[in-house]
Coordinates of N, CA and C in Angstrom, one line a residue:
M1158 N 146.3 -33.6 -60.7 CA 144.9 -33.3 -60.5 C 144.0 -34.4 -60.7
D1159 N 142.6 -34.7 -60.5 CA 141.7 -35.8 -60.1 C 140.8 -35.2 -61.5
N1160 N 141.2 -36.5 -62.5 CA 140.3 -35.6 -63.3 C 139.1 -37.6 -63.3
T1161 N 138.2 -37.4 -62.5 CA 137.2 -38.0 -62.2 C 135.7 -37.7 -62.6
L1162 N 135.3 -38.7 -63.8 CA 133.7 -38.7 -64.0 C 132.6 -38.4 -62.8
D1163 N 132.9 -37.7 -62.1 CA 132.0 -37.7 -60.8 C 130.8 -36.7 -61.0
L1164 N 130.0 -37.0 -60.4 CA 128.9 -35.9 -59.8 C 128.9 -34.8 -59.9
P1165 N 129.6 -33.9 -59.1 CA 130.0 -32.1 -59.9 C 130.3 -31.9 -61.0
L1166 N 131.2 -33.0 -61.6 CA 131.8 -32.5 -63.1 C 130.2 -32.6 -63.2
A1167 N 129.6 -33.6 -63.0 CA 128.4 -34.2 -64.4 C 127.4 -32.6 -64.2
R1168 N 127.2 -32.4 -63.5 CA 126.7 -31.5 -63.2 C 126.8 -29.9 -64.2
K1169 N 128.4 -29.8 -63.9 CA 128.8 -28.8 -64.4 C 128.2 -28.9 -65.8
V1170 N 128.4 -30.7 -66.6 CA 127.8 -30.6 -68.0 C 126.8 -30.0 -67.7
L1171 N 125.8 -30.3 -66.9 CA 124.2 -30.3 -67.6 C 124.0 -28.6 -67.4
A1172 N 124.7 -27.7 -66.5 CA 124.3 -26.9 -66.5 C 124.9 -25.7 -67.6
A1173 N 125.7 -26.3 -68.3 CA 125.9 -25.9 -69.3 C 125.7 -26.4 -70.9
Q1174 N 123.9 -26.4 -70.8 CA 123.1 -27.0 -71.3 C 122.0 -25.8 -70.9
P1175 N 122.0 -24.8 -71.6 CA 120.7 -23.9 -71.8 C 119.4 -24.0 -71.6
F1176 N 119.2 -25.6 -72.7 CA 117.2 -25.5 -72.5 C 117.1 -26.6 -71.1
S1177 N 118.6 -27.1 -70.7 CA 118.7 -27.8 -69.0 C 118.0 -26.6 -67.9
V1178 N 118.8 -25.9 -68.1 CA 118.7 -24.6 -67.4 C 117.1 -24.3 -67.7
L1179 N 116.9 -24.1 -68.4 CA 115.4 -23.7 -68.9 C 114.1 -24.0 -67.5
L1180 N 114.5 -25.3 -68.3 CA 114.1 -27.0 -67.9 C 113.8 -26.8 -66.3
G1181 N 114.9 -26.4 -65.3 CA 115.3 -26.4 -63.3 C 115.8 -27.8 -63.4
A1182 N 116.5 -28.9 -64.5 CA 116.9 -29.7 -64.6 C 117.9 -29.9 -63.5
R1183 N 117.9 -31.3 -62.8 CA 119.0 -31.2 -62.2 C 119.5 -33.0 -62.0
L1184 N 120.2 -33.0 -62.1 CA 121.0 -34.9 -62.0 C 121.1 -34.3 -60.2
T1185 N 120.7 -35.7 -59.7 CA 120.8 -35.9 -58.7 C 122.0 -37.3 -58.1
T1186 N 121.8 -37.9 -59.5 CA 123.4 -39.5 -59.3 C 123.4 -39.7 -60.4
F1187 N 125.2 -40.1 -60.5 CA 125.7 -40.3 -61.7 C 127.3 -40.8 -61.2
G1188 N 127.2 -42.3 -62.1 CA 128.2 -43.0 -61.9 C 127.8 -44.1 -61.8
D1189 N 129.1 -44.9 -62.1 CA 128.9 -46.8 -62.8 C 127.5 -47.2 -63.4
G1190 N 127.8 -46.6 -64.2 CA 126.7 -46.1 -65.4 C 125.4 -46.4 -65.3
E1191 N 125.2 -45.3 -64.5 CA 123.7 -44.7 -63.8 C 123.5 -43.4 -63.9
A1192 N 122.4 -42.4 -64.5 CA 121.8 -41.4 -63.9 C 121.1 -40.3 -63.7
T1193 N 120.5 -39.8 -63.0 CA 118.9 -39.7 -62.2 C 119.1 -38.8 -62.2
L1194 N 118.3 -37.9 -63.5 CA 117.1 -36.3 -63.5 C 116.0 -36.2 -63.2
E1195 N 116.3 -35.1 -62.6 CA 114.8 -34.0 -61.7 C 114.6 -33.0 -62.7
L1196 N 113.1 -33.2 -62.7 CA 112.2 -32.0 -62.7 C 111.8 -31.8 -62.1
D1197 N 111.0 -30.0 -61.6 CA 109.9 -30.0 -60.8 C 109.4 -30.1 -61.7
L1198 N 107.7 -30.9 -61.7 CA 106.1 -30.3 -63.1 C 106.0 -29.2 -62.4
R1199 N 106.8 -28.2 -62.6 CA 106.1 -26.9 -62.9 C 104.9 -27.1 -63.7
E1200 N 104.0 -26.0 -63.3 CA 102.8 -26.0 -64.3 C 102.9 -25.3 -65.7
D1201 N 104.0 -24.5 -66.4 CA 104.2 -24.1 -67.4 C 104.8 -25.1 -68.2
L1202 N 104.6 -27.0 -67.5 CA 105.2 -28.0 -68.0 C 104.8 -28.9 -68.6
L1203 N 103.2 -28.3 -68.3 CA 102.5 -29.1 -68.3 C 101.5 -29.3 -70.3
Q1204 N 100.7 -30.1 -70.3 CA 100.1 -30.3 -71.0 C 98.3 -29.7 -70.8
Q1205 N 97.7 -29.7 -72.0 CA 96.3 -29.3 -71.5 C 95.4 -29.8 -70.1
H1206 N 95.6 -31.0 -70.2 CA 95.3 -31.5 -69.5 C 95.2 -32.3 -68.0
G1207 N 96.4 -31.5 -67.8 CA 97.5 -30.9 -66.0 C 98.1 -32.6 -66.0
F1208 N 99.2 -32.9 -67.3 CA 99.5 -33.7 -67.0 C 100.8 -33.2 -67.9
A1209 N 102.2 -33.8 -67.1 CA 103.5 -33.6 -67.8 C 103.4 -33.6 -69.2
H1210 N 104.1 -32.6 -69.9 CA 104.1 -32.7 -71.9 C 105.3 -34.0 -72.3
G1211 N 104.6 -34.6 -72.7 CA 105.0 -36.0 -73.7 C 106.6 -35.7 -74.0
G1212 N 106.6 -34.1 -74.9 CA 108.1 -33.7 -74.7 C 109.2 -33.3 -73.8
L1213 N 108.2 -32.8 -72.4 CA 109.0 -32.9 -71.1 C 109.9 -34.8 -71.0
L1214 N 109.3 -35.1 -71.2 CA 109.5 -36.9 -70.9 C 110.1 -37.3 -71.2
G1215 N 110.5 -37.4 -73.2 CA 111.6 -37.4 -74.0 C 112.6 -36.6 -73.7
Y1216 N 112.5 -35.3 -73.6 CA 113.5 -34.9 -73.5 C 114.5 -35.2 -72.6
A1217 N 113.5 -35.5 -71.1 CA 114.4 -36.2 -69.5 C 114.9 -37.4 -70.5
A1218 N 113.9 -38.4 -70.4 CA 114.6 -39.5 -71.5 C 115.8 -39.3 -72.2
D1219 N 115.6 -39.1 -72.5 CA 117.3 -38.8 -73.8 C 118.0 -37.9 -73.3
N1220 N 118.0 -37.0 -71.9 CA 119.2 -36.4 -71.1 C 119.1 -37.5 -69.9
A1221 N 119.4 -38.2 -69.4 CA 119.5 -39.1 -68.6 C 119.9 -40.4 -69.0
L1222 N 119.3 -41.0 -70.6 CA 120.7 -42.2 -71.3 C 121.4 -41.4 -71.4
S1223 N 121.7 -40.2 -71.8 CA 123.2 -39.4 -72.5 C 124.2 -40.0 -71.0
F1224 N 123.8 -39.4 -69.6 CA 124.6 -38.8 -68.6 C 124.2 -39.8 -68.2
A1225 N 123.9 -41.3 -68.8 CA 124.2 -42.9 -68.1 C 125.3 -43.8 -69.1
A1226 N 125.2 -42.9 -69.8 CA 125.8 -43.8 -71.5 C 127.3 -42.9 -70.7
G1227 N 127.2 -41.3 -70.4 CA 129.2 -41.3 -70.3 C 129.1 -41.4 -69.3
A1228 N 128.9 -41.3 -68.0 CA 129.2 -42.2 -66.7 C 130.0 -43.6 -66.4
A1229 N 129.6 -44.4 -67.7 CA 130.3 -45.9 -68.7 C 131.3 -45.2 -69.3
V1230 N 131.5 -44.7 -70.3 CA 132.5 -44.5 -71.4 C 133.4 -43.4 -71.4
G1231 N 133.2 -41.8 -70.8 CA 132.8 -40.2 -70.9 C 132.1 -39.7 -71.4
F1232 N 132.7 -38.2 -71.3 CA 131.6 -37.8 -71.9 C 130.9 -37.5 -73.2
G1233 N 132.8 -37.8 -74.0 CA 132.5 -37.8 -76.1 C 131.2 -38.6 -76.3
V1234 N 129.8 -38.2 -75.9 CA 128.2 -39.2 -76.3 C 127.2 -38.5 -77.2
M1235 N 126.3 -38.7 -78.1 CA 125.4 -38.0 -78.4 C 124.4 -39.1 -78.8
T1236 N 123.3 -39.0 -78.0 CA 122.5 -39.8 -78.9 C 121.9 -40.0 -80.0
A1237 N 122.8 -41.5 -80.2 CA 122.2 -41.5 -81.5 C 120.1 -41.6 -82.1
G1238 N 119.4 -42.5 -80.6 CA 118.0 -42.7 -81.3 C 117.4 -43.3 -80.1
F1239 N 116.6 -43.3 -79.6 CA 115.8 -43.1 -78.8 C 114.7 -43.7 -78.8
T1240 N 114.1 -44.5 -78.3 CA 112.3 -45.3 -78.3 C 111.7 -44.6 -76.2
I1241 N 109.8 -44.3 -76.7 CA 109.6 -44.3 -75.0 C 108.2 -44.9 -76.1
D1242 N 108.1 -44.9 -74.5 CA 106.7 -45.8 -74.4 C 105.9 -45.5 -73.0
F1243 N 105.2 -44.5 -73.4 CA 104.3 -43.6 -72.0 C 103.0 -44.9 -71.4
L1244 N 103.5 -44.6 -70.5 CA 102.4 -46.2 -70.0 C 101.0 -45.3 -69.7
R1245 N 101.1 -43.8 -68.7 CA 99.9 -44.1 -67.5 C 100.8 -42.3 -67.6
P1246 N 99.5 -41.9 -67.2 CA 99.8 -40.0 -67.0 C 101.0 -39.6 -66.6
A1247 N 101.3 -38.8 -66.8 CA 103.0 -38.9 -65.6 C 102.2 -37.0 -65.0
K1248 N 101.8 -37.2 -63.6 CA 101.4 -36.4 -62.4 C 101.9 -36.5 -61.1
G1249 N 102.2 -35.0 -60.6 CA 102.4 -35.5 -59.7 C 103.7 -34.0 -59.1
E1250 N 105.0 -34.1 -58.2 CA 105.0 -33.0 -58.1 C 106.6 -32.7 -58.6
T1251 N 107.4 -33.9 -59.2 CA 107.8 -34.0 -59.5 C 108.5 -35.1 -60.2
L1252 N 109.1 -35.4 -62.3 CA 109.7 -36.1 -62.1 C 111.0 -37.0 -62.6
R1253 N 111.2 -38.1 -62.4 CA 112.4 -38.0 -62.3 C 112.8 -39.6 -62.6
A1254 N 114.4 -39.6 -63.8 CA 113.8 -40.2 -65.2 C 115.3 -40.6 -64.6
H1255 N 115.5 -42.3 -64.1 CA 116.8 -42.9 -63.5 C 116.9 -43.8 -64.8
A1256 N 118.4 -43.4 -65.5 CA 119.3 -44.2 -66.4 C 120.1 -45.3 -65.9
R1257 N 120.7 -46.4 -66.9 CA 121.4 -47.1 -66.8 C 122.3 -48.1 -67.8
V1258 N 123.1 -48.1 -68.1 CA 123.3 -48.7 -69.2 C 123.4 -50.2 -69.5
I1259 N 123.0 -50.4 -69.8 CA 122.9 -52.4 -70.7 C 124.1 -52.9 -71.0
R1260 N 124.6 -51.9 -72.0 CA 125.7 -52.7 -72.4 C 126.3 -51.6 -72.6
A1261 N 127.8 -51.2 -72.7 CA 128.3 -49.8 -73.2 C 129.9 -50.9 -74.0
G1262 N 130.1 -50.5 -75.5 CA 131.1 -50.9 -76.0 C 132.2 -49.7 -76.5
R1263 N 133.0 -50.0 -77.6 CA 133.6 -48.8 -78.0 C 133.7 -47.6 -79.0
T1264 N 132.1 -47.8 -79.6 CA 130.9 -47.0 -80.5 C 130.6 -46.6 -79.9
R1265 N 130.0 -47.5 -79.0 CA 128.0 -47.5 -78.7 C 127.7 -47.9 -77.5
A1266 N 127.2 -47.3 -76.7 CA 126.2 -47.8 -75.4 C 124.5 -47.8 -75.7
V1267 N 124.1 -48.8 -75.2 CA 122.7 -48.7 -74.9 C 122.3 -48.9 -73.7
C1268 N 121.3 -48.4 -73.1 CA 120.6 -47.6 -71.9 C 119.6 -47.7 -72.3
R1269 N 118.4 -48.3 -70.5 CA 117.5 -47.8 -70.8 C 117.0 -47.0 -69.1
C1270 N 116.1 -46.2 -69.3 CA 115.7 -45.1 -68.6 C 114.1 -45.6 -68.0
D1271 N 114.0 -45.4 -66.3 CA 112.5 -45.6 -66.1 C 112.3 -44.3 -65.8
L1272 N 110.7 -43.3 -66.5 CA 111.0 -42.1 -65.7 C 109.3 -42.5 -64.7
T1273 N 109.3 -41.7 -63.6 CA 108.4 -41.7 -62.8 C 108.5 -40.4 -62.2
T1274 N 107.1 -40.6 -61.5 CA 107.0 -39.4 -61.0 C 106.2 -39.5 -59.1
V1275 N 107.1 -38.5 -59.1 CA 107.0 -38.4 -57.1 C 106.0 -37.6 -56.6
A1276 N 105.0 -37.8 -56.4 CA 103.7 -37.3 -55.4 C 104.3 -36.0 -53.9
A1277 N 103.9 -35.8 -54.2 CA 103.8 -34.5 -52.4 C 103.8 -35.7 -51.2
D1278 N 103.5 -36.8 -50.9 CA 103.7 -38.3 -50.2 C 104.7 -38.9 -50.4
G1279 N 105.7 -38.4 -51.3 CA 107.0 -39.7 -51.6 C 106.7 -40.5 -52.4
T1280 N 105.3 -41.1 -53.2 CA 105.2 -42.5 -53.9 C 105.0 -42.1 -55.1
T1281 N 105.7 -43.4 -55.6 CA 106.8 -42.3 -57.1 C 105.8 -43.6 -58.4
T1282 N 105.2 -43.5 -59.3 CA 104.6 -44.4 -59.8 C 105.7 -44.5 -60.7
L1283 N 105.7 -45.3 -62.3 CA 105.9 -45.0 -63.8 C 105.0 -45.1 -64.5
C1284 N 105.7 -44.1 -65.4 CA 105.0 -43.8 -66.2 C 105.5 -43.5 -67.6
A1285 N 106.9 -44.2 -67.6 CA 107.6 -44.1 -68.9 C 109.0 -45.3 -68.8
V1286 N 108.8 -46.0 -70.2 CA 110.0 -46.3 -69.9 C 110.7 -45.5 -71.7
A1287 N 111.8 -45.9 -70.7 CA 112.8 -45.8 -73.3 C 113.8 -46.8 -73.4
Q1288 N 114.6 -46.7 -74.4 CA 115.9 -47.7 -74.2 C 116.3 -46.8 -75.4
G1289 N 117.5 -46.4 -75.4 CA 118.5 -45.4 -75.7 C 120.0 -46.1 -76.3
S1290 N 120.6 -45.6 -77.7 CA 121.8 -45.8 -78.2 C 122.8 -44.5 -78.5
I1291 N 124.0 -44.8 -77.6 CA 124.2 -43.3 -77.2 C 125.5 -43.8 -78.0
A1292 N 125.8 -42.8 -78.8 CA 127.3 -42.7 -80.1 C 128.3 -42.1 -78.9
V1293 N 129.0 -43.5 -78.9 CA 130.3 -43.1 -78.7 C 131.2 -41.8 -79.1
T1294 N 131.3 -40.4 -79.2 CA 131.0 -40.0 -80.1 C 133.1 -39.2 -80.5
E1295 N 134.1 -39.8 -79.0 CA 135.2 -39.3 -78.7 C 135.6 -41.1 -77.8
P1296 N 136.5 -41.4 -77.5 CA 137.2 -41.5 -76.4 C 137.3 -40.7 -75.2
A1297 N 137.5 -41.0 -73.8 CA 137.4 -40.6 -72.7 C 139.6 -40.2 -72.9
R1298 N 139.4 -38.6 -72.6 CA 140.8 -39.1 -72.2 C 141.0 -37.5 -71.8
D1299 N 142.0 -37.9 -70.4 CA 142.2 -37.3 -69.4 C 142.4 -35.8 -69.3
S1300 N 142.8 -35.3 -70.5 CA 143.2 -34.5 -70.7 C 141.6 -33.0 -70.8
E1301 N 140.5 -33.9 -71.0 CA 139.3 -34.0 -71.3 C 138.2 -33.9 -70.8
R1302 N 138.4 -34.6 -69.3 CA 137.2 -34.5 -68.8 C 137.3 -33.4 -67.9
D1303 N 138.3 -32.4 -68.1 CA 137.9 -31.8 -67.4 C 137.0 -30.1 -67.4
A1304 N 136.8 -30.3 -68.8 CA 135.8 -29.0 -70.1 C 134.2 -29.6 -70.0
P1305 N 133.7 -29.0 -69.3 CA 132.3 -29.7 -69.4 C 131.9 -28.8 -71.2
R1306 N 131.1 -30.2 -71.5 CA 130.1 -29.8 -73.0 C 129.0 -29.6 -73.0
P1307 N 128.4 -29.2 -73.5 CA 126.8 -28.8 -73.4 C 126.7 -29.7 -74.3

């Protein structure tokens, strides 16, 4: 049996997260210490000025950071903390959170995430950056790689 941590398995993990399903999040890339999470910027996810709610950007950063860490050290991870800097209002069709591992150790991984919006014409705009510390809660073991974690 192939126990590789890959995009199809990562998508199963995301699908096991009820909040991610509620938001309509999708994982578009996963592997080699990187992950990209995307969400459609629906009207019900916007704040009163028509921009993506800051909480939505925080969710996207948090989950993308965790998935990037999982791509490097296995799915036994949990966010220990992260910071986010909002650079400009997030408006467009899609919110994209692309995270990558900066350094992965035995007990922690440090990751960075760029959050961009994608307009209808494909133009991307950087709207926020985040950095997080991801705790390794359990070492990757072949027998555990098949089981999705919520």
